[in-house]
Every structure is written in C-alpha cells, then in structure tokens.
Coordinates of C-alpha atoms in Angstrom, one line a residue:
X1 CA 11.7 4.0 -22.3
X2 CA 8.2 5.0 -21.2
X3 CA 9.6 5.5 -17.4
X4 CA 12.3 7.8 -18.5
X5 CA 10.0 9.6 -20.3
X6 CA 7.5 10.3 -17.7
X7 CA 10.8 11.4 -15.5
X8 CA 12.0 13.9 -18.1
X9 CA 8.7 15.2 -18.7
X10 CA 8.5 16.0 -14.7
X11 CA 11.7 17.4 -14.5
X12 CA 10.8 19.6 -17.2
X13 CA 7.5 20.7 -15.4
X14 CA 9.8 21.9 -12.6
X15 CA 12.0 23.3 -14.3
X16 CA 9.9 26.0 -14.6
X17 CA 9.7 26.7 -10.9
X18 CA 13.7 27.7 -11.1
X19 CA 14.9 31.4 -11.7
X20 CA 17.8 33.2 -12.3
X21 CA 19.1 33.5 -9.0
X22 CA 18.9 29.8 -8.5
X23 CA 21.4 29.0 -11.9
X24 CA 22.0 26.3 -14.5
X25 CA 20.7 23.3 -13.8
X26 CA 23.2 20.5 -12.9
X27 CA 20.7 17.3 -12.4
X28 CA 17.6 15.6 -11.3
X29 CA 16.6 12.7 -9.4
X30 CA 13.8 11.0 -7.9
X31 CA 14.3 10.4 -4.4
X32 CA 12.4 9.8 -1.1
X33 CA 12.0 12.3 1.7
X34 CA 12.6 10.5 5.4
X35 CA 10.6 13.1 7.8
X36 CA 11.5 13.7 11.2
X37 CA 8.2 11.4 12.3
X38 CA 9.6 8.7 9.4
X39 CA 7.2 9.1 6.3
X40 CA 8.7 8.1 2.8
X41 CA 7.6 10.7 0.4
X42 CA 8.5 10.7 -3.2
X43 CA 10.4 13.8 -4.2
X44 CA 11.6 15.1 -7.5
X45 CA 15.6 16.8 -6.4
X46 CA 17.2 19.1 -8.3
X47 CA 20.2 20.4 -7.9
X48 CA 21.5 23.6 -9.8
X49 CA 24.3 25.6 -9.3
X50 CA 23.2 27.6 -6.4
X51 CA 20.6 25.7 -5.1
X52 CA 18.7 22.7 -4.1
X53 CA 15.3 22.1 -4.9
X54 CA 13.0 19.2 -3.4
X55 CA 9.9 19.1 -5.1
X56 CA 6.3 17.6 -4.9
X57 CA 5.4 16.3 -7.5
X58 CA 2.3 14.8 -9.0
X59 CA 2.7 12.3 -11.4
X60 CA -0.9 11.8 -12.1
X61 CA -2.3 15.6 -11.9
X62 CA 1.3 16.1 -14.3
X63 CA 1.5 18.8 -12.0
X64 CA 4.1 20.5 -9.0
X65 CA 2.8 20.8 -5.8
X66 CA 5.1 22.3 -3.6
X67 CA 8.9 23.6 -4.2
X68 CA 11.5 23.8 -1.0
X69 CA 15.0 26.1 -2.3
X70 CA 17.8 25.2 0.2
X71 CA 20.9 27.4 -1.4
X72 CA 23.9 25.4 -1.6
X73 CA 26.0 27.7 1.0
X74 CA 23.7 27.5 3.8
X75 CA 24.2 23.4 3.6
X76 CA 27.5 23.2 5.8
X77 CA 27.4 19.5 6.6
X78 CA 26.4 15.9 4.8
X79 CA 26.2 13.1 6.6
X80 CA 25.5 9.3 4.8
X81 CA 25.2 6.3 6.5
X82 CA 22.4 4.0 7.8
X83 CA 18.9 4.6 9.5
X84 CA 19.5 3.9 13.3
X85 CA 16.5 4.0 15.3
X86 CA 15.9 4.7 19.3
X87 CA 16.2 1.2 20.7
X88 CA 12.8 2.0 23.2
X89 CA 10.4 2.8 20.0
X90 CA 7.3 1.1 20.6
X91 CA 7.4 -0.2 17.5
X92 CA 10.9 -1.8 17.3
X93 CA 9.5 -5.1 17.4
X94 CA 7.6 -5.2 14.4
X95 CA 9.1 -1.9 12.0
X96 CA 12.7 -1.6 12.8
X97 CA 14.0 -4.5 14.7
X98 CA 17.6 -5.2 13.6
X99 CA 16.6 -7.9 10.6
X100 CA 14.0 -5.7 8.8
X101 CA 14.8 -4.0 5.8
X102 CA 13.6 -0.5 6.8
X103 CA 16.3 -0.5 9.5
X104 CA 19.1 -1.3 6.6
X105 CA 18.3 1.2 4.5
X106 CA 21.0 3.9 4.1
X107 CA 20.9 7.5 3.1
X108 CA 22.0 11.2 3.0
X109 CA 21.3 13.9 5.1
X110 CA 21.7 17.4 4.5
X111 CA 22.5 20.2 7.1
X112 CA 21.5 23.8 6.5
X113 CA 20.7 25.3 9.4
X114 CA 21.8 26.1 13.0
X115 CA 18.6 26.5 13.9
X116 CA 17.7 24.1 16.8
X117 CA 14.0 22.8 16.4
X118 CA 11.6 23.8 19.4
X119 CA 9.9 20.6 21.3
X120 CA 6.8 21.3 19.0
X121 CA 8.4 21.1 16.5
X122 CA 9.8 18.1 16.6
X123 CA 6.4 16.9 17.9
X124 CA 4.7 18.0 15.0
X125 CA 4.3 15.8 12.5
X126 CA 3.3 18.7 9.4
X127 CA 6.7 20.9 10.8
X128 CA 8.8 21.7 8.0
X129 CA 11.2 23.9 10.4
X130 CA 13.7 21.1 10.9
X131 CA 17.5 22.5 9.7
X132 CA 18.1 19.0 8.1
X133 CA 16.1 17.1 5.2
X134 CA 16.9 13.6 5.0
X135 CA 16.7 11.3 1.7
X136 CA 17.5 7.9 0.7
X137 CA 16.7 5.8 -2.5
X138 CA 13.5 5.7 -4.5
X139 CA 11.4 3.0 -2.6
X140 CA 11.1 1.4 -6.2
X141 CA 14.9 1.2 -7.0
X142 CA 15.0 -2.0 -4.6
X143 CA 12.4 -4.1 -6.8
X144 CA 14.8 -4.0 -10.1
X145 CA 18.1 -5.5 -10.3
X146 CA 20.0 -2.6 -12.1
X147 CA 17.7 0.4 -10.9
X148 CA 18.4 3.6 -13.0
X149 CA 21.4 6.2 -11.6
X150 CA 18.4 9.2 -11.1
X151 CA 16.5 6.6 -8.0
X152 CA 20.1 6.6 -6.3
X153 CA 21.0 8.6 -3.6
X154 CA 24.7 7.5 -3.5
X155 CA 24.8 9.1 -7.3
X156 CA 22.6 12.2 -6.1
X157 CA 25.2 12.5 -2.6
X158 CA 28.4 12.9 -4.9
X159 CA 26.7 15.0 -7.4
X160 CA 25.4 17.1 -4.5
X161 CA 29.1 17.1 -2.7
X162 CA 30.6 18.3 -5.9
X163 CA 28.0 21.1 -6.4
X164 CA 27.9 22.7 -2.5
X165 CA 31.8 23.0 -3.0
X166 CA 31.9 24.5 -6.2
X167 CA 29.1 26.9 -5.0
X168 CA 31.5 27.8 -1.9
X169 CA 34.7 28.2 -3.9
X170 CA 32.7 30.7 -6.2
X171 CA 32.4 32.8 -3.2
X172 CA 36.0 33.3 -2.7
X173 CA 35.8 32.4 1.3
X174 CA 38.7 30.0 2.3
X175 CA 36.0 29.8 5.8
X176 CA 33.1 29.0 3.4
X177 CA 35.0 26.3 2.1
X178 CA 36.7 25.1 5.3
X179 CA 32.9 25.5 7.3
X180 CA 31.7 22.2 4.9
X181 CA 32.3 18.6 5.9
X182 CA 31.4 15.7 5.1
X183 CA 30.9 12.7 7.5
X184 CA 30.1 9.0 7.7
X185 CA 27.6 8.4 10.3
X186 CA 24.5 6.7 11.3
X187 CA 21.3 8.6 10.7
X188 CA 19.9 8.8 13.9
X189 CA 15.9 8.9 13.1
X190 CA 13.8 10.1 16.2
X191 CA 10.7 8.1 16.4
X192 CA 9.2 6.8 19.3
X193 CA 5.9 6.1 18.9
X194 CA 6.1 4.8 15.4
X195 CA 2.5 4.0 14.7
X196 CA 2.0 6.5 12.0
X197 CA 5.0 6.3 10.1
X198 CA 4.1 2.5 10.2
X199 CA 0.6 3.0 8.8
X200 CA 1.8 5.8 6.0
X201 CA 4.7 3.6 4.9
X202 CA 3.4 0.4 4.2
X203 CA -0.1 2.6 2.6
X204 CA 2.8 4.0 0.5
X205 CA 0.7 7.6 0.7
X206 CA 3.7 9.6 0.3
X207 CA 3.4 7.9 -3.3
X208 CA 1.7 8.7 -6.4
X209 CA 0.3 4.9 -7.3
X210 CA -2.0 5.0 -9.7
X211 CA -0.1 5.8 -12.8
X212 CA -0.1 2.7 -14.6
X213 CA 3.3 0.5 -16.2
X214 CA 5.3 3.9 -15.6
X215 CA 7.8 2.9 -13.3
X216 CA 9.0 6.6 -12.0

C-alpha cells in the first residue's frame, strides 16, 4: 500500500535522529499535536524504550524538521478522555459548541514536568515550555471506515502505558513506579479567544497537503 509506504519510509528518515541513549525502538505513529492555543499539527511519534520522540515531519521535502525527546521517566502522569473547552470562549458558538465534532474528539495527554508555565507562556502561541503535550488521532483517520492502528491514539496510549512502566521498573525504584498514574479525565484545553486556532485548523497548516493519493 502506497500510504504505508510513504509512512515507513518517514519513520525510517527519523529513525536516524535516535541514539543510543534513547534505545530500541518500540513503535511509530502518526498523530496530531493539540497546542496549548488549539492548533492540530501532524506529528510523526515514536516511542523507544527510553524515550518519546514527537517529530516534524515533512512529507513533501521527505525531510525531519524538528525532534522533541521527552524520556519515558520524567512522564509521571497520562491522562485520556475528551476535549472540554472554557464555556466563555468567544468562539464557542461557532468552533466548540457542544454538537460540533471538534468538541467530541478525544485524546491523550502526557505529563512530564512540574514545571508550572509562566502567564507568557501560556500567552504565547510559539511557547514550547508547557510540561504537557497533548495528542489525539490523525485528523485523516475520521474520513476511512477502518483507519489504520499507526493514526490511533487509543493504540499509541497503551503502547505508551506499557513502555513508561517498563522504563520505570528498569530503574529498580518501587517510588518510580508508584509516582506514575494513569487517569480518565476531560482534557481541559485553554482557549479563549479561539480565532486563530479557528483559522489554522480548518486551513489545515499544521498539515503537509500537497502530497498527492498518499493518504499518510
């Protein structure tokens, strides 16, 4: 399959970004990033046994932009469950009322840090300081009836479960292991204002388009 393909191919390519430290690789999966302002971004994920990776990826340059390494003991908590937005964003009415499909979407976030973000920060649209990253399915994986297991972040959230504890029971803690949890929650996303994420979403530029029939 010519989708599969161009997914193996890109996995490959960052593959190359990994190192020693970082170990074997366990999978790969094309998700999408939810920012703390709300863009969608395509990102390539892959998990290893020490380490997740969130990559940029072009798919038409065949080419990795940007790498993020989170290592799998500094992520302490995963929460999954739906999208819940403030109920006094400006732009409930027409992006996230209760009936719109954005607000059903459901995902997985990832906890790494204690690090509380500063009010610029969370301001900031381009601030990659957040001690969270957030993803949920590949925007693509709701157009196909039976949408392949690497677009699925349900698939990618057990996979990633499985890896953080056996990464934490290598290090021989019984606190390591204990300091993990796993919840079922909403996803409280923080928008307010709404007008950008609006714009960038429906543009679909956290997307690489123009690639012809290749579905991923």
């Amino acid at each position: 399959m010519e989708a599969n393909g161009a997914f193996t191919n890109a996995v490959e390519e960052c593959k190359l970004c990994l190192d020693e430290h970082d170990g074997e690789l366990v999978g790969g999966w094309l998700l999408s990033e939810i920012d703390h302002w709300d863009h969608e971004k395509e990102r390539i994920i892959l998990i290893t046994k020490k380490a997740l990776c969130i990559v940029k990826y072009n798919f038409i340059g065949l080419k990795v932009d940007e790498v993020k390494k989170i290592p799998l003991i500094q992520c302490d908590k995963i929460q999954i469950g739906r999208f819940v937005y403030p109920k006094n964003t400006m732009m409930m009415v027409t992006s996230y009322g209760n009936n719109s499909s954005h607000s059903k979407q459901s995902g997985v976030r990832i906890c790494y840090s204690r690090h509380q973000p500063s009010f610029f920060q969370r301001w900031n649209p381009l601030s990659d300081e957040m001690p969270y990253i957030t993803l949920t399915s590949h925007i693509q994986s709701a157009l196909v009836d039976s949408p392949p297991e690497i677009v699925q972040h349900g698939v990618f959230s057990r996979a990633l479960i499985q890896a953080i504890t056996e990464a934490r029971e290598a290090e021989h803690n019984q606190d390591a292991l204990s300091s993990f949890e796993v919840v079922e929650t909403d996803l409280q996303i923080d928008v307010y204002l709404g007008l950008s994420a609006l714009v960038f979403n429906q543009s679909k530029l956290g997307f690489c388009k123009d690639r012809g029939n290749v579905f991923f």
